[in-house]
Coordinates of C-alpha atoms in Angstrom, one line a residue:
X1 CA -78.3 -15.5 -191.8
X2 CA -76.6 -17.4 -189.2
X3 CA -79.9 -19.7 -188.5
X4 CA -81.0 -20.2 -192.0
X5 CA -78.2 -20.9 -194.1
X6 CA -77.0 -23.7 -192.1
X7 CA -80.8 -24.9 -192.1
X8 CA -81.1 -24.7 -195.6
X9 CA -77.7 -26.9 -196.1
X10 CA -79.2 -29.6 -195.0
X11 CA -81.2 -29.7 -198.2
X12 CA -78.4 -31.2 -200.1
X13 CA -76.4 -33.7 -202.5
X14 CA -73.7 -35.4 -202.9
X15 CA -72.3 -35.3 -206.7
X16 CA -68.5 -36.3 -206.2
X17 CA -67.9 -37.9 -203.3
X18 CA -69.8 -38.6 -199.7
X19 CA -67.8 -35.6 -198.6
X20 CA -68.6 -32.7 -201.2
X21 CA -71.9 -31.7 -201.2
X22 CA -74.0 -29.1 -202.6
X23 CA -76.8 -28.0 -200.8
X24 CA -79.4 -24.8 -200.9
X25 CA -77.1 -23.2 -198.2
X26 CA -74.8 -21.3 -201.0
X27 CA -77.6 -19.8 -202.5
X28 CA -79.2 -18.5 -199.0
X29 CA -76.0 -16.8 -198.4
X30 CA -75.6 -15.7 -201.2
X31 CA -79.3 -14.0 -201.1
X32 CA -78.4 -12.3 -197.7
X33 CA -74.9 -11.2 -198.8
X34 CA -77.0 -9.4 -201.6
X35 CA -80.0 -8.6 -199.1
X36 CA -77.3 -7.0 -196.4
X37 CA -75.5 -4.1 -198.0
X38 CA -74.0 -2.7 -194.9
X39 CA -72.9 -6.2 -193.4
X40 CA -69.1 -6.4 -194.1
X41 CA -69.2 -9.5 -196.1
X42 CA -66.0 -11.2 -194.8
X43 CA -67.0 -11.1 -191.3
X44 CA -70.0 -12.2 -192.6
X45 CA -68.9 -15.3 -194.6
X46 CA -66.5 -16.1 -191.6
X47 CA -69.3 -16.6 -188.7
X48 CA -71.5 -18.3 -191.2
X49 CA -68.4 -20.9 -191.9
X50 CA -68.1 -21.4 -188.5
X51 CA -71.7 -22.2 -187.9
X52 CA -72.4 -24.4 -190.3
X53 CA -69.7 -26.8 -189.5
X54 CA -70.4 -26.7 -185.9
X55 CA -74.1 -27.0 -186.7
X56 CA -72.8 -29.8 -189.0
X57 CA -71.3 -31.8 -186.0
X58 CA -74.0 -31.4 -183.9
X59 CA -76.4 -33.1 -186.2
X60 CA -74.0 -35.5 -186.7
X61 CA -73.5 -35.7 -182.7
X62 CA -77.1 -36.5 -182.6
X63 CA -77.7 -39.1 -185.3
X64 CA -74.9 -41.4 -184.3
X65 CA -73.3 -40.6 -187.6
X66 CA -69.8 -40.1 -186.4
X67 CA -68.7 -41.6 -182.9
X68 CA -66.8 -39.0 -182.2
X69 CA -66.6 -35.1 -183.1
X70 CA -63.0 -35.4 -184.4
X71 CA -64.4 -37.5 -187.2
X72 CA -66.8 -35.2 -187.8
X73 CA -64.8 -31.9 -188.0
X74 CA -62.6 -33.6 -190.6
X75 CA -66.1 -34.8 -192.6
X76 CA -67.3 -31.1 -192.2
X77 CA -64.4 -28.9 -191.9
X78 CA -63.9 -28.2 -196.4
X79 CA -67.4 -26.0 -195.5
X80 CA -65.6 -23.6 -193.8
X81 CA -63.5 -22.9 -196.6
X82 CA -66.5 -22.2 -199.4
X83 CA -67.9 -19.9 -197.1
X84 CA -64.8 -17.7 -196.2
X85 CA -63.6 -18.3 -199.7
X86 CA -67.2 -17.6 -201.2
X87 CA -67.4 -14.3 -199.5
X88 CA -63.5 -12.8 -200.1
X89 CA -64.4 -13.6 -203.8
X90 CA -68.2 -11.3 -203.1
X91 CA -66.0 -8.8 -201.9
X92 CA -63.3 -8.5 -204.2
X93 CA -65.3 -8.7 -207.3
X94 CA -67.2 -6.3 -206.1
X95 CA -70.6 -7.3 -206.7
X96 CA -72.5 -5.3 -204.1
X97 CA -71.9 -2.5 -205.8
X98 CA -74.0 -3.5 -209.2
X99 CA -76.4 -5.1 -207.4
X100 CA -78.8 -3.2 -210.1
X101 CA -77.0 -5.1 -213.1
X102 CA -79.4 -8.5 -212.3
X103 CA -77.3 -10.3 -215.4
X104 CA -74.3 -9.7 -214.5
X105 CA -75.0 -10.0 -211.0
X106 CA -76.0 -13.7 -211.9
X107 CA -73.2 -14.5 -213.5
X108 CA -70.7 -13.4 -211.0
X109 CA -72.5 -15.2 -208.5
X110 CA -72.4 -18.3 -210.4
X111 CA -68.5 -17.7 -211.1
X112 CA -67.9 -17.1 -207.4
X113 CA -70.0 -20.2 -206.5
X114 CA -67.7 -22.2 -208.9
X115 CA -64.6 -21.6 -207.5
X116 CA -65.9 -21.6 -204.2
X117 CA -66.9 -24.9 -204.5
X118 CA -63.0 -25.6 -206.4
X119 CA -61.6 -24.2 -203.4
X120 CA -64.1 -26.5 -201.3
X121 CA -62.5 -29.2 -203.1
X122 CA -59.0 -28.5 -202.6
X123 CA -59.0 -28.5 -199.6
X124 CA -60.4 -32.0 -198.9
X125 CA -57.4 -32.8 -201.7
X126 CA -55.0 -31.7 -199.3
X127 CA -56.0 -33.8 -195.8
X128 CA -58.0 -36.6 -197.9
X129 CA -56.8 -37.1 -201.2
X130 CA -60.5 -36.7 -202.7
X131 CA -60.0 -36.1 -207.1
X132 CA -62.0 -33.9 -208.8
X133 CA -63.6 -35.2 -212.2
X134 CA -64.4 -33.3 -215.4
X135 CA -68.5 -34.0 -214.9
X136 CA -68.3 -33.2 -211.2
X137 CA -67.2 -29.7 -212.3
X138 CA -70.3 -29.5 -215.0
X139 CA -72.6 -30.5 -212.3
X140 CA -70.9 -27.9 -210.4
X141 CA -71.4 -24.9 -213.0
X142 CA -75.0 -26.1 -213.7
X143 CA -75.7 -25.7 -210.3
X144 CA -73.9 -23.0 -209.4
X145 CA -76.1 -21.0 -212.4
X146 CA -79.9 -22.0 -211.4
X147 CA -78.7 -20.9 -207.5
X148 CA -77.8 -17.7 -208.7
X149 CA -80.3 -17.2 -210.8
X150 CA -83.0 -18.3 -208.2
X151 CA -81.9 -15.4 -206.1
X152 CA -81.4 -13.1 -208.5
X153 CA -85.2 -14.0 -209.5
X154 CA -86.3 -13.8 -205.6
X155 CA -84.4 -10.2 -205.3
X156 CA -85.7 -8.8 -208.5
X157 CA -89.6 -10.3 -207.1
X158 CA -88.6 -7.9 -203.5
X159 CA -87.7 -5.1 -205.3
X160 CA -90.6 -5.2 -207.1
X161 CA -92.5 -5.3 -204.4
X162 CA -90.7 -2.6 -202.9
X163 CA -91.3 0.0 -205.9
X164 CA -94.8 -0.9 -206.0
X165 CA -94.7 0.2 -201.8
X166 CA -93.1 3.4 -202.8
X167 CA -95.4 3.7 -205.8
X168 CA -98.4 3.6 -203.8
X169 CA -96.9 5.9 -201.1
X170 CA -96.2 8.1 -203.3
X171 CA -99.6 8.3 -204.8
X172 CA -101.2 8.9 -201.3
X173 CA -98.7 11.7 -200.8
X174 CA -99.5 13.5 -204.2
X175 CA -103.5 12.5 -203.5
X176 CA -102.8 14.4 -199.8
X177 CA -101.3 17.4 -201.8
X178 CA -103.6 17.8 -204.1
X179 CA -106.7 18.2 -201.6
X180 CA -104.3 20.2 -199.4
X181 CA -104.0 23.0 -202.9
X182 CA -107.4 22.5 -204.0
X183 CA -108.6 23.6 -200.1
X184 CA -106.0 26.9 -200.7
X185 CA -107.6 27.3 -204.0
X186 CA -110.8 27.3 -202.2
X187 CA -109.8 29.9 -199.5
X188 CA -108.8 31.8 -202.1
X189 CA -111.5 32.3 -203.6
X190 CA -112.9 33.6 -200.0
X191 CA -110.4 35.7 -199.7
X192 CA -110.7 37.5 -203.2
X193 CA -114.2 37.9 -202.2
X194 CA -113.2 39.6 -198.8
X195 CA -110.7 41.6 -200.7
X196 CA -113.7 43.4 -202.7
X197 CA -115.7 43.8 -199.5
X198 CA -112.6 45.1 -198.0
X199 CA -112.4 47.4 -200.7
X200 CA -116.4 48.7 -200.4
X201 CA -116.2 49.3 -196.4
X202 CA -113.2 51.7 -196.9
X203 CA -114.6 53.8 -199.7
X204 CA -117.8 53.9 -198.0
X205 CA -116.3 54.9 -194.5
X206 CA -113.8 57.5 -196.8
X207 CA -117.3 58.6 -198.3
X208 CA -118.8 58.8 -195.0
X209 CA -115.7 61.0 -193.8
X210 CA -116.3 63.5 -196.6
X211 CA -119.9 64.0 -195.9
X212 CA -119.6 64.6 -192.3
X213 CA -116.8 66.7 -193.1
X214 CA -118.9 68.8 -195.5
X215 CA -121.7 68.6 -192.7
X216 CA -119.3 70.3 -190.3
X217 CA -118.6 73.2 -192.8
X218 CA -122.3 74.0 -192.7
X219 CA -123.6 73.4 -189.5
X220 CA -119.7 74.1 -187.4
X221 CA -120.9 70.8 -184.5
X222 CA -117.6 69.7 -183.0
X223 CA -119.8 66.5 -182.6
X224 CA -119.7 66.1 -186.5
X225 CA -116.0 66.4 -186.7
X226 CA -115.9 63.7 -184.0
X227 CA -117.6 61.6 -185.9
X228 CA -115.8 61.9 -189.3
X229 CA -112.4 61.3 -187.5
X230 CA -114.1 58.1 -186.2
X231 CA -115.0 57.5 -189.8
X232 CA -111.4 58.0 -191.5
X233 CA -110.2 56.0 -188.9
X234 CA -112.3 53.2 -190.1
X235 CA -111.6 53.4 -193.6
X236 CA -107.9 53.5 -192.9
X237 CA -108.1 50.4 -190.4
X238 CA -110.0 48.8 -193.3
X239 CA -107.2 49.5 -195.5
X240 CA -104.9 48.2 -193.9
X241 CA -106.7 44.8 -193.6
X242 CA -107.0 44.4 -197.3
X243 CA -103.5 45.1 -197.8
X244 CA -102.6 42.4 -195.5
X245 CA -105.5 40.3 -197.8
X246 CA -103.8 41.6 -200.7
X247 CA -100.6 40.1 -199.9
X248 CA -102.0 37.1 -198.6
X249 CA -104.1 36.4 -201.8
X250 CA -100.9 36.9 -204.0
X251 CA -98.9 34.2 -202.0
X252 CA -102.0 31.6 -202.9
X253 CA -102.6 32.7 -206.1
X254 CA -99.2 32.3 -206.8
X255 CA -98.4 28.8 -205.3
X256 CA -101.8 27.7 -207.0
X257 CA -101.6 29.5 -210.7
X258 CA -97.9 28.4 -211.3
X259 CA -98.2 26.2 -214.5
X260 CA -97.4 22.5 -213.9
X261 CA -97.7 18.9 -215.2
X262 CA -100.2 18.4 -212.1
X263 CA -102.0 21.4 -212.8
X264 CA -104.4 19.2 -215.3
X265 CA -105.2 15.7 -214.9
X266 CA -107.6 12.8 -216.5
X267 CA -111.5 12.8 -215.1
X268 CA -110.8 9.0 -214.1
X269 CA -107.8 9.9 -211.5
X270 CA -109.4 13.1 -210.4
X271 CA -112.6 10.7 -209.7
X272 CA -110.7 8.3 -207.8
X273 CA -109.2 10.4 -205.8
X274 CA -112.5 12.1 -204.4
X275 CA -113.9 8.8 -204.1
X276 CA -110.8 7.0 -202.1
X277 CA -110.7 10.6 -199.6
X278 CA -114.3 10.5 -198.8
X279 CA -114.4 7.3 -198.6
X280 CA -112.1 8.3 -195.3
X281 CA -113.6 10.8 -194.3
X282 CA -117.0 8.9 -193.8
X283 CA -114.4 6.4 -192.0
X284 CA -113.6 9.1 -189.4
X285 CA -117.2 9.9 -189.0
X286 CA -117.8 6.5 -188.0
X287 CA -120.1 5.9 -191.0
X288 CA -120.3 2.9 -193.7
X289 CA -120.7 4.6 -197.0
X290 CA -120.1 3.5 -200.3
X291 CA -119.2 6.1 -203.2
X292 CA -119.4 4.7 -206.8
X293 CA -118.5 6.8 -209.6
X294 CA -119.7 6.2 -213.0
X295 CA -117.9 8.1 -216.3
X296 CA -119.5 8.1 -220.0
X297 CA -118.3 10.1 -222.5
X298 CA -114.7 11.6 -223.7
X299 CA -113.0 14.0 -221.6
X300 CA -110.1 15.9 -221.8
X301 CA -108.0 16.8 -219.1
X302 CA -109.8 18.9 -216.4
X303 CA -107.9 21.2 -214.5
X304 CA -107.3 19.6 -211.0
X305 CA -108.1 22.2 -208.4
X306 CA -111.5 23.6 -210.0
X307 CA -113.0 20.2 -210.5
X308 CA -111.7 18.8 -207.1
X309 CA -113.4 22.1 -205.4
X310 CA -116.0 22.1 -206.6
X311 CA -117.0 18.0 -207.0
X312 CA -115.1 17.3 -203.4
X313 CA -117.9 19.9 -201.9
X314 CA -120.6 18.0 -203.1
X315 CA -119.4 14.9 -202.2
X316 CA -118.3 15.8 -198.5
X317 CA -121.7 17.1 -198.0
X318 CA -123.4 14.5 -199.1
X319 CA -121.4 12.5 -196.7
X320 CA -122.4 14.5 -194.1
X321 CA -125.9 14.4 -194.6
X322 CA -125.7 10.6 -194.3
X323 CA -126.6 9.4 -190.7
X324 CA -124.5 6.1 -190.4
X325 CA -125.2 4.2 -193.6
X326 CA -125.6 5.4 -197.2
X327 CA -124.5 5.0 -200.8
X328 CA -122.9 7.9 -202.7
X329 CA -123.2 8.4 -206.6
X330 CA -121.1 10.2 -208.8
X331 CA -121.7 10.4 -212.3
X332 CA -120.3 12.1 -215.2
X333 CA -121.2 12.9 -218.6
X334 CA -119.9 15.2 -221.6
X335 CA -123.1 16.8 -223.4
X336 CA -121.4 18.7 -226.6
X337 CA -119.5 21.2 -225.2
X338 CA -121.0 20.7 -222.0
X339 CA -119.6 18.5 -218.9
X340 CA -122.7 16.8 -216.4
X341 CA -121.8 16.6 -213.0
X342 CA -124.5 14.5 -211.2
X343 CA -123.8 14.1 -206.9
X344 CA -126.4 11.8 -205.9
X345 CA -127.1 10.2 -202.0
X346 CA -129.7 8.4 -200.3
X347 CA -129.3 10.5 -197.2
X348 CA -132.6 12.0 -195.8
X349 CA -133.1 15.1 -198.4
X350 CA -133.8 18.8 -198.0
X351 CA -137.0 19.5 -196.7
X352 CA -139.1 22.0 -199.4
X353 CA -139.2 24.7 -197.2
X354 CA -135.2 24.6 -197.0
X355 CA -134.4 24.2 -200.6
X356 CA -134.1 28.3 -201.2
X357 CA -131.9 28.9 -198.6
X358 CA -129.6 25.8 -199.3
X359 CA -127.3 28.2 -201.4
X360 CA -127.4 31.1 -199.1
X361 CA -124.0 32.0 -197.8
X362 CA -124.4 31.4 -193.7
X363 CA -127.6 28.9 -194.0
X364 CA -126.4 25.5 -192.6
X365 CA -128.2 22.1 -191.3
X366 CA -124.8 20.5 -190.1
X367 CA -123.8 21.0 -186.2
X368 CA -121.0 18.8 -184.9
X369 CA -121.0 16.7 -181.7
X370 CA -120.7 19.6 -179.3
X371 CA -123.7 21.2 -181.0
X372 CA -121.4 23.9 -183.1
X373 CA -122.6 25.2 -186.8
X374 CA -120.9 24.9 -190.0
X375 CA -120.1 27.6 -191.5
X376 CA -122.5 27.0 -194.2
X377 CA -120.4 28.9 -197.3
X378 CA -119.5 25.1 -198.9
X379 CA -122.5 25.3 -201.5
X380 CA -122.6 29.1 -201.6
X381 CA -119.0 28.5 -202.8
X382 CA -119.9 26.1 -205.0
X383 CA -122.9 28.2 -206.8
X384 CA -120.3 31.1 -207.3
X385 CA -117.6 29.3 -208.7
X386 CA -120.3 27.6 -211.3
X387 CA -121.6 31.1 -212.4
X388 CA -118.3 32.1 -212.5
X389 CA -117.3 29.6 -215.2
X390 CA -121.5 30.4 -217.2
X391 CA -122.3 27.3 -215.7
X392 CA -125.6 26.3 -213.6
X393 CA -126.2 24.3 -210.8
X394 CA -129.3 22.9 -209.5
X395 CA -130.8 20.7 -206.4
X396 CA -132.9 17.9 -207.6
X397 CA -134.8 15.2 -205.1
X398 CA -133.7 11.6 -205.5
X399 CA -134.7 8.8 -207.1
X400 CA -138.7 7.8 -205.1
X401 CA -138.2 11.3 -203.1
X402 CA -135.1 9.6 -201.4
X403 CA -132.2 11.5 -200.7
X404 CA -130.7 14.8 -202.8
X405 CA -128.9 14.9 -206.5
X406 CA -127.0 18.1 -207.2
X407 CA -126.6 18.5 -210.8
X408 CA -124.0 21.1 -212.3
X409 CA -123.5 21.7 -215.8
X410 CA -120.4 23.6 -216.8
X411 CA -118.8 24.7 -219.9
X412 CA -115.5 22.8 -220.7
X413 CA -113.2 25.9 -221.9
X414 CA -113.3 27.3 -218.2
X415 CA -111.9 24.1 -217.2
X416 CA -109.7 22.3 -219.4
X417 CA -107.5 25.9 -220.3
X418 CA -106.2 28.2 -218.0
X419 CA -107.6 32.0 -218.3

């Protein structure tokens, strides 16, 4: 503030006398008196009307304007005053503090320019007998409007900008979320799964305990009744586990079944968000791959976490498959009461022989850089949640034998309601 108001008062004019002027410095303070909410704005308007008179006499210093300093200190010294004056009136109105009302902000400032500038005046009235006439002070308040409404125009154009900063941050964030509960969403599914096999092992180990138990009433071998302790051992370990699963799955389920606003959301956004992730993802894999997405038909709202499962999957696979460059497809249709869900890539496709063990839970062709498996449950995953919902997936070969399109077809009511 203390560099560029004094700068920008040398843009200036003269409209009463070679002594008053009125430059672009009153609205640059006035900007950073607006910008600088924690800046006390006496102190403020103080320094700055020291520094643009002494800035004042040093220009003049240098262009021979003045022969001496005195003369220009009395040629400069009236600044001082709008400045101090110009800030005890920004702080007594109060203006910082309805720096939201841009009207009235505009018309405050122009007031406090005014008399500002009438106190400006008044002062050179005093030491030089300058007079002040009835057009000077309509120059004055035309002025003094268009500089405060050329700030109030530049603030309103920054806090624009700065909504549409938190806007987009704000996006990212909810974006992050969202793949953060549609990945619980997914585990939870595992661990319902595990629950049931949890579930099997401990009646048949409790099944396993009565027979040898019965076994021992017949044939009276201590080495029996070893071995059905061992057994109801097991089974109660086993219990124990799914309790702790239990408990565990009704935390997720809970967090993710809870009804809200973002529980259900339009195909488009839901598309865009897949795209714009993996689009990072293939980023962090070093790889330039473009993912288009293409949507026909109307569509109501999808519920979020089933659709990003299940289509984020696909997608992340597909990226995976890709060796450094590729394209990514995904297209969507509704078909009647159907929704088409088409994943295509131009990776290098599933060999024949591979095809039937694609959806087997365990079978992977992905190893990271340290020669480590996947786990090779994403499309086994996938295929269950489809049949889940009466829905049918299938792997098709691409377009010329090039590359792999999944296609999933899936009943809407599954999807758009919650069961």
């Amino acid at each position: 503030m203390l560099i560029t108001v004094p700068l920008a008062g040398e843009l200036k004019f003269y409209p009463v006398n070679e002594t008053f002027r009125i430059s672009f410095g009153a609205p640059t303070f006035f900007f950073f008196l607006l910008l600088f909410q924690r800046i006390p704005s006496v102190f403020a308007g103080f320094l700055t009307g020291i520094t643009v008179v002494c800035f004042r006499i040093v220009i003049d210093l240098i262009a021979g304007n003045h022969s001496a300093w005195e003369d220009s200190l009395q040629a400069h010294y009236s600044s001082f005053f709008f400045y101090f004056a110009y800030c005890v009136l920004f702080y007594v109105t109060g203006v910082r503090h309805i720096h939201n009302r841009t009207i009235l902000v505009g018309l405050m400032g122009m007031v406090i320019e005014v008399l500002a500038d009438l106190i400006e005046f008044l002062s050179q009235h005093v030491l030089l007998n300058n007079v002040l006439t009835w057009g000077a002070v309509q120059e004055m308040l035309v002025i003094a409007l268009s500089h405060s409404f050329i700030v109030i125009s530049f603030l309103n154009m920054m806090k624009l900008y700065e909504a549409q900063s938190r806007e987009q941050q704000t996006r990212k964030q909810n974006e992050h979320i969202l793949m953060l509960i549609s990945t619980l969403y997914e585990e939870s599914i595992h661990l319902k799964k595990t629950l049931q096999n949890a579930e099997s092992i401990s009646m048949k180990s409790f099944e396993l305990y009565q027979g040898l138990q019965e076994l021992h009433k017949e044939q009276m071998a201590t080495n029996v009744e070893s071995f059905a302790k061992k057994a109801l051992v097991v089974a109660g370990e086993v219990h124990e586990i799914k309790k702790d699963n239990q408990r565990i799955f009704a935390g997720l389920h809970k967090l993710i079944s809870d009804e809200s606003i973002t529980d259900y959301m339009d195909i488009h956004q839901l598309v865009d968000i897949i795209r714009r992730s993996n689009m990072k993802y293939a980023t962090l894999l070093e790889k330039d791959i473009q993912i288009t997405a293409s949507i026909t038909g109307t569509h109501p709202l999808y519920h979020v976490f089933m659709m990003l499962s299940l289509i984020n999957n696909l997608v992340a696979n597909a990226v995976e498959a890709i060796q450094q460059t590729g394209a990514i497809s995904i297209e969507i249709d509704r078909v009647g009461d159907l929704v088409e869900i088409k994943i295509h890539d131009d990776g290098p496709g599933v060999p024949p022989r591979r095809k039937g063990l694609l959806f087997k839970p365990g079978f992977t062709t992905k190893y990271d850089r340290t020669g480590n498996p996947s786990t090779g449950i994403g499309l086994s995953y996938v295929q269950q949640l489809v049949e889940q919902w009466q829905g049918e997936i299938s792997l098709q070969d691409g377009v010329n034998g090039k590359g792999t399109t999944f296609l999933m077809r899936l009943p809407i009511d599954p999807i758009t309601k919650k069961e």
